[in-house]
Structure formats: structure tokens, C-alpha cells
Coordinates of C-alpha atoms and ligand atoms in Angstrom, one line a residue:
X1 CA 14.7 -28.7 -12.9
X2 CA 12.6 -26.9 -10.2
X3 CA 8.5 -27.6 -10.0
X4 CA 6.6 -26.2 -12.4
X5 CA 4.2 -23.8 -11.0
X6 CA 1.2 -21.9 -11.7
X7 CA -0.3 -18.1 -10.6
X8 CA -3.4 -17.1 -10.8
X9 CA -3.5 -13.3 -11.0
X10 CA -1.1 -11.2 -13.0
X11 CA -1.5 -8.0 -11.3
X12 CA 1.3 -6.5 -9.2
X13 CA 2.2 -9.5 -6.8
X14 CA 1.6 -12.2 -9.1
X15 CA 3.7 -10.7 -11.7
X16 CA 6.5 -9.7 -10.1
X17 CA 6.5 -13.4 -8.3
X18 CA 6.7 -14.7 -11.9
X19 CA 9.3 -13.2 -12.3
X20 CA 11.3 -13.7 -9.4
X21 CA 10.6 -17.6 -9.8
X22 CA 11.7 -17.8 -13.4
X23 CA 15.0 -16.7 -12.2
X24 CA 15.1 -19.1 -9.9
X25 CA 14.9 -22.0 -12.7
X26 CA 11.0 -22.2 -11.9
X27 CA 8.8 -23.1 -15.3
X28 CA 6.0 -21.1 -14.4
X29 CA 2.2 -19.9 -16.3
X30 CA 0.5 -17.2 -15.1
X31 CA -3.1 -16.9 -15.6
X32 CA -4.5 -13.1 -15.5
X33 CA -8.3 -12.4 -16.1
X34 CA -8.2 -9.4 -17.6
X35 CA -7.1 -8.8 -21.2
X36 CA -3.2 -7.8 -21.9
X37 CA -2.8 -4.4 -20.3
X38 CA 0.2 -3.8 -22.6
X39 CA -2.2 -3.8 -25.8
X40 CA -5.6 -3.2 -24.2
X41 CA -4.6 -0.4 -21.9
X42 CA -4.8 -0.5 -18.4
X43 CA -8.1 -0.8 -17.3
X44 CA -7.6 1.5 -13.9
X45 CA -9.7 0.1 -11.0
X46 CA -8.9 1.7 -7.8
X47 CA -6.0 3.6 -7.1
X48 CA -4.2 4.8 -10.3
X49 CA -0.9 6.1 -8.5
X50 CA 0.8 4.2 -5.4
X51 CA 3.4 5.0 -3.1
X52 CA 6.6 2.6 -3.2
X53 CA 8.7 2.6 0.1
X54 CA 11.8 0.6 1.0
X55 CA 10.5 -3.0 1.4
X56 CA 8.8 -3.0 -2.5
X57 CA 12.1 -1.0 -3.6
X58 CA 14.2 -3.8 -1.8
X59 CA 12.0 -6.3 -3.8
X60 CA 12.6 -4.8 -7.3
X61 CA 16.3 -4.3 -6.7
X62 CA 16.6 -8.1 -6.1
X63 CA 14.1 -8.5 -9.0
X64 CA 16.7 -5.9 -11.2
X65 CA 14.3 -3.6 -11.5
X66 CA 14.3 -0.8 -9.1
X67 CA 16.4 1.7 -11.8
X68 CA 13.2 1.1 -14.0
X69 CA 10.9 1.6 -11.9
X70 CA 12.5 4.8 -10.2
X71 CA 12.6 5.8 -13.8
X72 CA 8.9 6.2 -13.7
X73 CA 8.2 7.4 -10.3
X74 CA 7.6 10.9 -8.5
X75 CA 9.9 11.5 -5.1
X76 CA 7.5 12.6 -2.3
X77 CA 9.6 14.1 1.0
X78 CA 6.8 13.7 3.1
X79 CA 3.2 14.9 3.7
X80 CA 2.1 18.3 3.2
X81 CA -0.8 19.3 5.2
X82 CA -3.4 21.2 4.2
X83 CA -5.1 22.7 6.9
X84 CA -9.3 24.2 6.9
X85 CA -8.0 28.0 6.5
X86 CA -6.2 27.1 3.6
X87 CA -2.0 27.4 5.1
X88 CA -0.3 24.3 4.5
X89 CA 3.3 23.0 5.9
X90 CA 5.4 20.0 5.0
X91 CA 5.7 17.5 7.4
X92 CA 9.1 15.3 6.5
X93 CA 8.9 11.6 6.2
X94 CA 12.5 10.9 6.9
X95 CA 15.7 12.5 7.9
X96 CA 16.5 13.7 4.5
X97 CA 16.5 13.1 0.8
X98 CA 17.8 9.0 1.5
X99 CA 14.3 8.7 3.0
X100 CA 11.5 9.5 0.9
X101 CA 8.6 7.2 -0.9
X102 CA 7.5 7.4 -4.5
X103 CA 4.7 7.9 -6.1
X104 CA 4.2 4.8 -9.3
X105 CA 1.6 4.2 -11.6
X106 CA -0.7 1.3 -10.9
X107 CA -0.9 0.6 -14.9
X108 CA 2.8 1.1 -15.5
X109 CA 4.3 -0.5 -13.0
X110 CA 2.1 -3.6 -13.9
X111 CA 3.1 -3.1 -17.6
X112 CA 6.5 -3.3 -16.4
X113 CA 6.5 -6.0 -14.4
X114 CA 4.7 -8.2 -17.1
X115 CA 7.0 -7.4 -19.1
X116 CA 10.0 -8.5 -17.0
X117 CA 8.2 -11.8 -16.4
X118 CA 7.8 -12.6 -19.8
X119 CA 11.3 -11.6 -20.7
X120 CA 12.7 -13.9 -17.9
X121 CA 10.7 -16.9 -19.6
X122 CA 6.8 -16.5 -17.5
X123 CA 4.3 -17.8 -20.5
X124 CA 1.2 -15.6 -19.7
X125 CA -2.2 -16.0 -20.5
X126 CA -4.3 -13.2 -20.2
X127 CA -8.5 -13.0 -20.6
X128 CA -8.4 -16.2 -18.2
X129 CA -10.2 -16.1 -15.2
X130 CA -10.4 -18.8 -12.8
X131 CA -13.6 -20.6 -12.2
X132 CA -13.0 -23.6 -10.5
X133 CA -10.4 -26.0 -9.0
X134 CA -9.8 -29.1 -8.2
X135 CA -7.2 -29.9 -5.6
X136 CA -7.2 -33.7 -5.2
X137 CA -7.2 -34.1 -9.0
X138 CA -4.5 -31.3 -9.7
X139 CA -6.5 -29.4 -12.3
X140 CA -7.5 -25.9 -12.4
X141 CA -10.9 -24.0 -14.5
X142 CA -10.5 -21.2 -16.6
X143 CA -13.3 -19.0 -18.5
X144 CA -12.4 -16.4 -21.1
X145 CA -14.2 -13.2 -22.3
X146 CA -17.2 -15.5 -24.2
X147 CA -17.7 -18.1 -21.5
X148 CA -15.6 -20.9 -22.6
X149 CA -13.9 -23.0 -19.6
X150 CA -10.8 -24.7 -20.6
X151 CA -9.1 -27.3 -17.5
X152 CA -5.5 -27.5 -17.0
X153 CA -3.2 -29.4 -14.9
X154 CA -1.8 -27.7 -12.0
X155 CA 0.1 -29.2 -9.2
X156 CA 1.1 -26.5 -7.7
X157 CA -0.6 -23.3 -8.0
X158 CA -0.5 -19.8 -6.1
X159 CA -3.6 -17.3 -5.7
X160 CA -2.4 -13.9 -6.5
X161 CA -5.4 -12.8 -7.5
X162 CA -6.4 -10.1 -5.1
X163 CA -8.6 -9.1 -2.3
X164 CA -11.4 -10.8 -4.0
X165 CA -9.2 -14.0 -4.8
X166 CA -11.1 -16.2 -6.9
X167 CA -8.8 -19.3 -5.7
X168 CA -9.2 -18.8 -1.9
X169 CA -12.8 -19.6 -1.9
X170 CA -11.9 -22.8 -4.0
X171 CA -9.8 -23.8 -1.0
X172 CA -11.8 -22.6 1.3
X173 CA -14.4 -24.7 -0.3
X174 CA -11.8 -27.5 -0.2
X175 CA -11.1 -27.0 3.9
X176 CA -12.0 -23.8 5.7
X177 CA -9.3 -21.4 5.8
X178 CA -10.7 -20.0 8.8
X179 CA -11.5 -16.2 6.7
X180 CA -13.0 -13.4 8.2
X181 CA -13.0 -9.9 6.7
X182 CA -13.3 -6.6 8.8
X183 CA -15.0 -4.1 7.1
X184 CA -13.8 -0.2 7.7
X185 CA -17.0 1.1 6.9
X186 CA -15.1 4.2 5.3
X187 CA -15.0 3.8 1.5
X188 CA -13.4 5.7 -1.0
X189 CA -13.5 7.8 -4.6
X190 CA -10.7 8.5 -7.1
X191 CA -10.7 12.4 -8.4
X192 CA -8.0 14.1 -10.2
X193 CA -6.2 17.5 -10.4
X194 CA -4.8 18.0 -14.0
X195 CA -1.3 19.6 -15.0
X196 CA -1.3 23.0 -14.1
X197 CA -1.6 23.9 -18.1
X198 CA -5.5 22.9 -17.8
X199 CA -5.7 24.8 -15.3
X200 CA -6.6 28.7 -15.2
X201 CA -3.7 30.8 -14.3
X202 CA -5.1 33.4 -11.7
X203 CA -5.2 29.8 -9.5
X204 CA -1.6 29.2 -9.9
X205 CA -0.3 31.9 -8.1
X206 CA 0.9 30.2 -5.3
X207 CA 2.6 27.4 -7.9
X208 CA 6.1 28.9 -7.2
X209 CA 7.9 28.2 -10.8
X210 CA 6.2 24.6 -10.7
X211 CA 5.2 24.9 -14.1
X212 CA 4.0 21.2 -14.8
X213 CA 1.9 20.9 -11.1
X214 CA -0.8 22.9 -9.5
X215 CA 1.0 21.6 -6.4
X216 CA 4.4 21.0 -4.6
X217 CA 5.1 17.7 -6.6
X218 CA 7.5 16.1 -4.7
X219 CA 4.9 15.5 -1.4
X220 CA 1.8 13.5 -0.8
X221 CA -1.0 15.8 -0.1
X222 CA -3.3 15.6 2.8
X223 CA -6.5 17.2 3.8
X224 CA -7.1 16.4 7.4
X225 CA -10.1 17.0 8.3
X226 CA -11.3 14.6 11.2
X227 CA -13.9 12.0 10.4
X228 CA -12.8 11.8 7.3
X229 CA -10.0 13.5 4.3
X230 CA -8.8 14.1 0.8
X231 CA -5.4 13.1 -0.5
X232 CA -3.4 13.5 -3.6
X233 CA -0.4 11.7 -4.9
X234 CA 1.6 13.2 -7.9
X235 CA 1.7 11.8 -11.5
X236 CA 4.9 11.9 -13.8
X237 CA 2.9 13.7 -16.5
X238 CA 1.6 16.6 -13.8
X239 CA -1.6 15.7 -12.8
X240 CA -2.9 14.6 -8.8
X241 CA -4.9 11.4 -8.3
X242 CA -6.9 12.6 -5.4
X243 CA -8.7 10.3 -3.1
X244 CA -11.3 11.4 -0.9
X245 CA -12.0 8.7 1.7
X246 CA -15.0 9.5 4.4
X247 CA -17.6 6.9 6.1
X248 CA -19.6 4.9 3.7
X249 CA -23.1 5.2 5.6
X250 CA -24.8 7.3 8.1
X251 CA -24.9 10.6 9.0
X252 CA -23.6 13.5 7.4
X253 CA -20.8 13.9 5.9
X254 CA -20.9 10.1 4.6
X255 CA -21.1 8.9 0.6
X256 CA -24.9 8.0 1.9
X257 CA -25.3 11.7 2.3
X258 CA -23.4 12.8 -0.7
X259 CA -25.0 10.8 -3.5
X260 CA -24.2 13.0 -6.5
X261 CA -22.0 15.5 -7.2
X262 CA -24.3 18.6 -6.4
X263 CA -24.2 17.9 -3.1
X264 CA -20.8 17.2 -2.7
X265 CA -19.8 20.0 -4.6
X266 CA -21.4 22.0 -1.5
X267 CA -19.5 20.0 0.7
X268 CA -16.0 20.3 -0.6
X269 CA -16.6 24.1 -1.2
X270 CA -17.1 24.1 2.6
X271 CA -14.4 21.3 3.7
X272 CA -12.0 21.4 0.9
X273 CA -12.4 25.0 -0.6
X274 CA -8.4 25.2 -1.6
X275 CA -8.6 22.0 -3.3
X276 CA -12.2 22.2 -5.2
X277 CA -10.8 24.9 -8.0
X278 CA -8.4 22.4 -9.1
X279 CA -10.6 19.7 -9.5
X280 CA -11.9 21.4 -13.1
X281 CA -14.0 17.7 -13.8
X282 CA -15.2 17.2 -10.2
X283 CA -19.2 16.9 -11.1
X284 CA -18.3 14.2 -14.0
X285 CA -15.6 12.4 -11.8
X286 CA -17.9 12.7 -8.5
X287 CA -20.5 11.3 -10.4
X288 CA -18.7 8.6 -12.6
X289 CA -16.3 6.7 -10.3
X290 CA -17.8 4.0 -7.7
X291 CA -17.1 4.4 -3.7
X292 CA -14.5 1.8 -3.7
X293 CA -14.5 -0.3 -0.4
X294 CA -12.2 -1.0 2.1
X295 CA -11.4 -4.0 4.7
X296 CA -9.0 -6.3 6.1
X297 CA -8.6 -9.8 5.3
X298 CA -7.9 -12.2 7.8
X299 CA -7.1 -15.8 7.2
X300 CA -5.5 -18.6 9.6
X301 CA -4.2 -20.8 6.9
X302 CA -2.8 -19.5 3.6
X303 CA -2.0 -22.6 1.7
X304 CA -3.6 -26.5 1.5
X305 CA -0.5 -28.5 2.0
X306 CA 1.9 -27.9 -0.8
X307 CA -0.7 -27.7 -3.4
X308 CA -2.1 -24.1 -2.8
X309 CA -0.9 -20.9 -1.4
X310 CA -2.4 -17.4 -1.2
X311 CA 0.0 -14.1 -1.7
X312 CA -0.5 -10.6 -2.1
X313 CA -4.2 -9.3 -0.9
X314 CA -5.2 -12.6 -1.4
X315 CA -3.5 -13.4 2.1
X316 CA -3.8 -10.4 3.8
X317 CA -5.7 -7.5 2.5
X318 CA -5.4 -4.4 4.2
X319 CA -6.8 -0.5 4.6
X320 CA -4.3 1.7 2.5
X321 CA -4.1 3.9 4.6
X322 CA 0.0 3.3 5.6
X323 CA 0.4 2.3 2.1
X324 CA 2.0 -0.7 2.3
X325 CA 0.0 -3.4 0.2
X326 CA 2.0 -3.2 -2.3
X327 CA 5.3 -3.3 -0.5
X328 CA 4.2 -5.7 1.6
X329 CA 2.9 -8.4 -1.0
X330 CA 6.6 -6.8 -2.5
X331 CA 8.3 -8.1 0.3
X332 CA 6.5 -11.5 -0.1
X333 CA 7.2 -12.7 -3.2
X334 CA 11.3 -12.5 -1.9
X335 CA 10.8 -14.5 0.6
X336 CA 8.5 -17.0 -1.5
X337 CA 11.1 -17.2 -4.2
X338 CA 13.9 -17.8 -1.9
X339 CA 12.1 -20.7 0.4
X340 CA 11.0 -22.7 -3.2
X341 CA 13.8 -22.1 -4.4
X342 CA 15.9 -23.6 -1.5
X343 CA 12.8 -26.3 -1.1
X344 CA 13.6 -27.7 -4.4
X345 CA 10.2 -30.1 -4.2
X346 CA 9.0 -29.8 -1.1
X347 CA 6.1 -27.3 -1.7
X348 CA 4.8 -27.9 1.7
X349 CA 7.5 -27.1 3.9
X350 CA 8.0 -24.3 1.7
X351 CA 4.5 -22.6 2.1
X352 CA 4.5 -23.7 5.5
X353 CA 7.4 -21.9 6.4
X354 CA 6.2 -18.4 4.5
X355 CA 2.9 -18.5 6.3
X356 CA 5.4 -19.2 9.4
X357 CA 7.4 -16.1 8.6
X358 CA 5.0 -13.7 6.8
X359 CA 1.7 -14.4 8.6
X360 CA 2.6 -12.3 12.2
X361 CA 4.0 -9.4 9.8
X362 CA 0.8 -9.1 8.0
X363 CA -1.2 -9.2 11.1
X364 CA 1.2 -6.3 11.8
X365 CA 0.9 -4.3 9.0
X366 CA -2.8 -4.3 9.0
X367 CA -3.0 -3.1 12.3
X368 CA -0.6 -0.2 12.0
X369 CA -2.7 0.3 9.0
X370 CA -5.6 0.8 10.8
X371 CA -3.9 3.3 13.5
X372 CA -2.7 5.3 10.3
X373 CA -6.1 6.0 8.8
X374 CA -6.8 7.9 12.5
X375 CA -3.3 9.6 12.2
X376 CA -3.6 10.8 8.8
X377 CA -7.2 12.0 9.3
X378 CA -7.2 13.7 12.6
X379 CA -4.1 13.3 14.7
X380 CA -1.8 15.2 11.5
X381 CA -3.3 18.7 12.8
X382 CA -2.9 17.4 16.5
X383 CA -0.9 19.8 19.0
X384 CA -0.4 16.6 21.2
X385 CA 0.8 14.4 18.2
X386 CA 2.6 17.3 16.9
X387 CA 4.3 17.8 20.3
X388 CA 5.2 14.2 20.3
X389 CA 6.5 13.7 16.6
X390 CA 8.6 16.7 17.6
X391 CA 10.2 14.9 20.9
X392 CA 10.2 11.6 18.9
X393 CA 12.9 13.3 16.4
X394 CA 14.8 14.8 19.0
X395 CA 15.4 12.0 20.4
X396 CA 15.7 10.1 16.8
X397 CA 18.5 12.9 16.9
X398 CA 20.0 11.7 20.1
X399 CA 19.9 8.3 20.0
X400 CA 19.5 7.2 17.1
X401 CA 20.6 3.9 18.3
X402 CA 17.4 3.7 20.8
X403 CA 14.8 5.6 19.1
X404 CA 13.6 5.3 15.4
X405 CA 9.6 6.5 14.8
X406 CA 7.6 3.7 14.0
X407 CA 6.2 5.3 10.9
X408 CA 10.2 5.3 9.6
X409 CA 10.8 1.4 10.5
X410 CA 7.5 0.7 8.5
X411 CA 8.4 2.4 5.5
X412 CA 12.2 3.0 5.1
X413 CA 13.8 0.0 6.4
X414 CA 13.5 -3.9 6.6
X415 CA 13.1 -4.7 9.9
X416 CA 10.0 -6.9 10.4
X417 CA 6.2 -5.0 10.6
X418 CA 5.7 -7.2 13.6
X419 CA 9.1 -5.8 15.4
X420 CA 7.8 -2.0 13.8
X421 CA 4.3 -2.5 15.8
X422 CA 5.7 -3.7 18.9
X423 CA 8.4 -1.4 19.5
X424 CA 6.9 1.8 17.9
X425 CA 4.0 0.8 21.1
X426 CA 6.8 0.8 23.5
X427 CA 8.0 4.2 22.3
X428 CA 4.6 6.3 22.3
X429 CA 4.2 5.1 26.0
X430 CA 7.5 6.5 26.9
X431 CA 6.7 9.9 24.7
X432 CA 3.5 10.1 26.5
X433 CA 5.4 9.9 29.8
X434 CA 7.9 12.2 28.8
X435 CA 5.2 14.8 28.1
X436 CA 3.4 14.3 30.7
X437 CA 3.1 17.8 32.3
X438 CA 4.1 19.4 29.5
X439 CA 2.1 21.0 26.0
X440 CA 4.9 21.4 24.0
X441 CA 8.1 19.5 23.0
X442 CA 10.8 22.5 24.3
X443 CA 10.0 22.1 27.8
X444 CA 10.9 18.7 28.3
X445 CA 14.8 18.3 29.1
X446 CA 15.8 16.3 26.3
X447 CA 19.1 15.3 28.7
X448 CA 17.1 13.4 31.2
X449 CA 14.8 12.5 28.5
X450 CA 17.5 10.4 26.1
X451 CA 18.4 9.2 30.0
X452 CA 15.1 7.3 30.3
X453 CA 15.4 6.2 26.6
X454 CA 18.3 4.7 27.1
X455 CA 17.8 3.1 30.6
X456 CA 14.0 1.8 29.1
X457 CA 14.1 0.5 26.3
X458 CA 16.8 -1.5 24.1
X459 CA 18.7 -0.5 21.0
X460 CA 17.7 -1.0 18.2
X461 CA 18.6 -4.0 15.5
X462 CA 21.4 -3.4 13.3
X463 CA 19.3 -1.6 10.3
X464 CA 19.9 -2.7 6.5
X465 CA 19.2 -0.3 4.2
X466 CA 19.1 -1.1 0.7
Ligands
LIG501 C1 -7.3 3.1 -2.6 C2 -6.1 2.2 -2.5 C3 -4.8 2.8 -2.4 C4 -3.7 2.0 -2.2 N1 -2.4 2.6 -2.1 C5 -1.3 1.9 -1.9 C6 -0.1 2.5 -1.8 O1 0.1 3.7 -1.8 N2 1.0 1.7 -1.5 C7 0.9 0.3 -1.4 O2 1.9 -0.4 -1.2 N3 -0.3 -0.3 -1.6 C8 -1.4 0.4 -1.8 N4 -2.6 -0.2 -2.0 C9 -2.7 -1.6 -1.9 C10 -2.4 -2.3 -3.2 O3 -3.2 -1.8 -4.2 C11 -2.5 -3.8 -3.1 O4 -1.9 -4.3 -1.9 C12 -1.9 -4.5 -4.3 O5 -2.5 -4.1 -5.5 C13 -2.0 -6.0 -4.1 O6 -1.5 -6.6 -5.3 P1 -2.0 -8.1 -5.7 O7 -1.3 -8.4 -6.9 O8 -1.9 -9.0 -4.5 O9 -3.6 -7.9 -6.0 P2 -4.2 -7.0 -7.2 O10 -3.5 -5.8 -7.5 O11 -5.7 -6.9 -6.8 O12 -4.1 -8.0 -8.4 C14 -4.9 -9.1 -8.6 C15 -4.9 -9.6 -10.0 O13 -5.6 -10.8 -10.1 C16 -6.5 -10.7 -11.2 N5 -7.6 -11.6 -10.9 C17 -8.6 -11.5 -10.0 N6 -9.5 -12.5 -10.0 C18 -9.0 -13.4 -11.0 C19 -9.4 -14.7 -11.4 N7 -10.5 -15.2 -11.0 N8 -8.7 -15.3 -12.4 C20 -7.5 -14.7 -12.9 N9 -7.1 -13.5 -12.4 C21 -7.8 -12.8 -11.5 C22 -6.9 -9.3 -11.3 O14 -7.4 -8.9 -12.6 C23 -5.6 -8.6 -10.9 O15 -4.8 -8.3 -12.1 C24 -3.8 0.6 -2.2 C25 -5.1 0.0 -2.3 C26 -6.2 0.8 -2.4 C27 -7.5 0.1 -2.5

């Protein structure tokens, strides 16, 4: 009989982590303030689509529930960019159709995953939010919808209960965790392009037989446009959940500048004017969703002995903009499971080890996180990042042994963020060195080129793909 052990949080990471330790023999309660998404509806917050890559995938396969998942999901290829005079142009993710992300439904995929914890034994109970703990005496505060507290014993007990986590400032209470949050600055609003049968049909022209989208569905949409950008992900039912994200404060353009949706109507008919027809409820969505906000979490410890331990964006919040919060709190609950499970009782060496092994990754990710938010904003309509993505997969070409772009260790295989950040900075030195001279890709001699690879930098790991 394995520890029994108790989440806080039944959104994506907590859930699925339910369910992973259930399998494992674990008797486990999850505790989830909101009410039952599966009879309430999903109350949406934040994003309402995400994109799943390899290291969530690789989570829900072990889970048994990446054919489900899939099901539900939208293939995007790669990014299609969506330049100021109105052309656009797919830029691939991968090397072909083994390599692509997908686009999920926040409220689904939660639905789902609820429902695979319950079914593998996870008793959940839902309108209970956390208010208090007590570490030395093993008990844990609850409040439901009308105020009433309830206590319950908790030995062991993980915070999965997000950015905002609710149990991380009852340890930190306990002992500093040594927290310190980086704000961005940018923040963010949710808009949304409807199926293309809501839309007029003089605007669907360009729509190419794609009855059921006002857009090329399988692709993640971006509007680059320097300081700041637009971008849509597809839903199964046809629609876009656009995102515009842009500086929260200060000069124009900013969300201080823009404060209702007259004046950011002008804007977008300006910056956006391809996108703004499609947008049929942008005055009523402009003016109705909050500017969500966005920072990184850092923390030096993630667990109080073997009593507490933080997961998800409780840990290690991050900027979406290489989307990987998901897959990356995905990726931890694997690697949680598997150390309790082996640990049998010995929750400390077990958390200590996972803050051992997961901690430099997420320092990782959130860095290459940060570098994205540049790329996808500015560097995507870039002759000298275009010039150097195209080297990059001539090379990838060549050598594929010795060159991999970072952006494709990140998202389509498992080798470790940390390894992704470090040798994807090793790489862009050499590409800038092999450009040097040079505007465009064709005139460097690829020969001599894969020479210097080879001669400078090591192969690569042994990859394992799903
Ligand atoms: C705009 C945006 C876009 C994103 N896009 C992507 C993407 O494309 N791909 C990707 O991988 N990631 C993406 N992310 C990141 C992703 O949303 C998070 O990494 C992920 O949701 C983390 O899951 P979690 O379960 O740790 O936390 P959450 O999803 O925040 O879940 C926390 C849960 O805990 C509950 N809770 C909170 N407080 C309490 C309490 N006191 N008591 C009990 N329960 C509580 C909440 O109700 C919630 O259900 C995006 C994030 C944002 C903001």
C-alpha cells in the first residue's frame, strides 16, 4: 500500500498527476476550487485553446490517453505569418507531418483528464479551495462556495494549484521558499474568429474549399508586428481563439492606451486590417475580457521536506510564449509518479530528487520562453533570422546527427529543456559565423559549412521519439 496523498488543484497538472498516481497504487484526493467543470461547464479563464507538443503527448501516452486526446485536437504544421500588407506564408515547424503540435481545448482536455482520474480511483472534491495549512500538525483548510472551512488530515500533499498557488504561500509562510516573480510587463486579451458560416461570404474568398475555417486550420496564426502581435490557434468546431498580446503600460500602442474597444478598433484597422473583419464581436469581446497577465515564477525550493511539493505553474510559471506550460508541468507529473512510486515512503528523497531533476529544466524553459516572445513578435519577418532558419535546415538536412534547431528539441522530442537551451546557444553562434559576410542563406558553401559543424560541435544524443 503506497502513501496516501493529497493535490490541491484539479486543473491540467493536478489532474492528470491524479491520475498517473492512482495507477501507481497511490490512494489519492484531489481538492479543486472551482465547481465540477463536467456539470457546471468550464468556466474559461485565460487561454481557451493550447498547443500540445511531444513532451505533454509523451505524458498522455504513458497516462493511456494520447488517442483521446488527439481525438479532440486540431494538427497545426507550423506558423503561418501574416505579414502588414496582408500576404502571408507558412513557416514549417518540423520536417514533415511526424512533427507538428496540436491545438486542445483548455475545458476539454481538463474534462478529460478528470475524468480519467476518477475512473482510475482519484476521489475528487470540487468547490474546495484551500485556505490554510498546517504542516507540523498534518492538516490542511478548505472553504467552499458559502464560506465554510472544513480541516482535513494531510500528510503528504502537492500544490497544483497554479500560478497563483494558494499552498506555496502556506509554505512559504512555513520557511521561505526563496520566490520571486518577473513580471513581463506585456499582458494579454482573448478574441475570437467564428466558423466561417458566421461569417459573410465576400470575406471568404481567399478560404480555398475550407468550408468550416475563415483560415488555413491546420497552422497557428501569427501577426508579427514588432513591439507587440496577434495570434490565433484553431478550434475543432471552426472558430480561432485569437490572442493579442502588447505592453501593458506606457506609450502607445499599450492596453494603457487602448482602454476600450473604440480605440482599439482604430488600431487593429491600422495594424491588423486582414484580421479585424473576421473578428465580427471585437467591440463586445475587446471590451468584456480582462488583460490577463504574464510573468515568470521563480522559486529555490519546491517542496518542505517530504510533506509539501509544488508542480505545474505552481513551481515554475512561465510566459506562453513557446507554449510549453502545459507540456512541461506534462512532463512533470511522469517523472513525479515514477520517483514516488519507486520511493515507496520516502517522500523526501522523492521530492528532493524531482526538484533535483526538473528544477534546471524549468529554469530552461522559461528562458527560452522569454527569447520566443522576441522571435514570434519581431524576429518571424526578419531577413537575418530568416537567412539563418534557412542555413539552420540545411544543415538540419546534412547533418542531422550535428544540427537539430533548438525550437524542434523543445517541442518535438525529449531531450532535456536545459540540454535544448544550451546547445540551441551553441548553434546560433556558429550560424551567425557562418553568415557572417553574407545576406542570404545561398551564398554560404554549405560543404565547408557542415565541415565546421561537424569539427565544432558534438552530435547530438540519441533522440527518442514517442
Ligand atoms: C495565454 C496563455 C496561453 C498558454 N498557452 C499554452 C500552450 O499553448 N501550451 C502550453 O503547454 N501551455 C500554455 N500555457 C500555460 C498553461 O496554461 C499552464 O502551464 C498550465 O495551465 C498549468 O497547469 P496547472 O495545472 O499547473 O495550473 P492551472 O491550469 O492554473 O490549474 C490550477 C488549478 O488549481 C485550482 N486552484 C487554484 N487555487 C486553488 C485553491 N486555493 N484551492 C484549490 N484549488 C485551487 C484552479 O481552479 C485550477 O483548476 C498558456 C498560458 C497562458 C496564460
Amino acid at each position: 500500500m503506497q502513501t496516501p496523498v493529497t493535490i490541491v488543484g484539479g486543473g491540467l497538472v493536478g489532474a492528470l498527476l491524479a491520475q498517473q498516481l492512482a495507477r501507481r497504487g497511490f490512494l489519492v484526493d484531489l481538492f479543486e476550487k472551482r465547481d465540477d467543470p463536467r456539470r457546471s461547464g468550464f468556466a474559461g479563464g485565460r487561454s481557451i485553446n493550447l498547443a500540445l507538443a511531444e513532451r505533454g503527448l509523451q505524458a498522455l501516452r504513458t497516462a493511456g490517453l494520447a488517442d483521446d486526446v488527439l481525438q479532440r485536437a486540431v494538427m497545426m504544421r507550423g506558423r503561418m505569418v501574416h505579414t502588414r500588407d496582408g500576404r502571408s506564408g507558412l513557416q514549417r515547424y518540423g520536417v514533415d507531418d511526424s512533427e507538428v503540435i496540436w491545438s486542445v481545448s483548455r475545458g476539454g482536455l481538463n474534462t478529460l483528464l478528470l475524468d480519467a482520474a476518477e475512473a482510475a480511483g482519484v476521489r475528487l472534491h470540487f468547490g474546495q479551495s484551500l485556505v490554510g495549512a498546517d504542516f507540523d500538525r498534518q492538516w490542511l483548510r478548505f472553504a467552499d462556495a458559502q464560506g465554510i472551512e472544513r480541516v482535513r488530515d494531510a500528510a503528504v500533499v502537492i500544490g497544483a494549484d497554479g500560478a497563483g498557488s494558494s499552498l506555496r504561500a502556506a509554505m512559504n509562510e512555513h520557511a521561505p521558499l526563496g520566490e520571486r516573480t518577473e513580471w513581463l510587463g506585456h499582458g494579454y486579451k482573448e478574441l475570437e474568429i467564428p466558423p466561417a458560416n458566421q461569417l459573410p461570404a465576400a470575406l471568404l474568398r481567399d478560404s480555398g474549399g475550407r468550408d468550416q475555417f475563415a483560415l488555413e486550420p491546420h497552422a497557428l496564426h501569427i501577426w508579427p508586428r514588432g513591439g507587440f502581435m496577434c495570434i490565433a490557434l484553431p478550434n475543432t468546431e471552426g472558430s480561432f481563439t485569437v490572442t493579442l498580446f502588447m505592453p501593458a503600460q506606457g506609450a502607445h500602442p499599450s492596453f494603457a492606451s487602448l482602454p476600450d474597444a473604440a480605440a482599439a478598433e482604430r488600431f487593429f484597422r491600422e495594424e491588423f486590417d486582414d484580421l479585424l473583419p473576421l473578428l465580427p464581436r471585437f467591440a463586445e469581446d475587446y471590451d468584456a475580457h480582462p488583460v490577463g497577465s504574464l510573468a515568470t515564477l521563480h522559486l529555490e525550493r519546491w517542496h518542505l521536506g517530504g510533506r509539501a511539493l509544488l508542480i505545474g505553474d505552481a513551481a515554475h510559471a512561465i510566459v506562453p510564449f513557446h507554449g510549453q506550460g502545459m507540456n512541461c508541468g506534462f512532463e512533470d507529473t511522469v517523472v513525479l509518479a515514477d520517483l514516488l512510486a519507486e520511493a515507496g515512503r520516502d517522500t523526501a528523497d522523492a521530492f528532493a530528487e524531482f526538484q533535483r531533476v526538473r528544477q534546471p529544466n524549468a529554469d530552461a524553459i522559461a528562458q527560452m520562453a522569454l527569447e520566443n516572445y522576441i522571435e514570434m513578435r519581431d524576429s518571424v519577418a526578419d531577413p537575418h533570422y530568416l537567412a539563418k532558419r534557412a542555413l539552420g535546415a540545411q544543415l538540419a538536412e546534412r547533418a542531422p546527427e550535428h544540427f537539430m534547431a533548438r525550437y524542434r528539441m523543445v517541442t518535438f522530442t525529449h531531450l532535456p529543456y536545459a540540454y535544448a537551451l544550451a546547445r540551441g546557444r551553441a548553434q546560433d553562434t556558429l550560424l551567425d559565423q557562418l553568415l557572417r559576410g553574407h545576406d542570404d542563406a545561398s551564398r554560404v558553401d554549405l560543404d565547408a559549412a557542415v565541415a565546421t559543424l561537424r569539427a565544432t560541435l558534438p552530435p547530438l544524443p540519441s533522440l527518442r521519439h514517442g
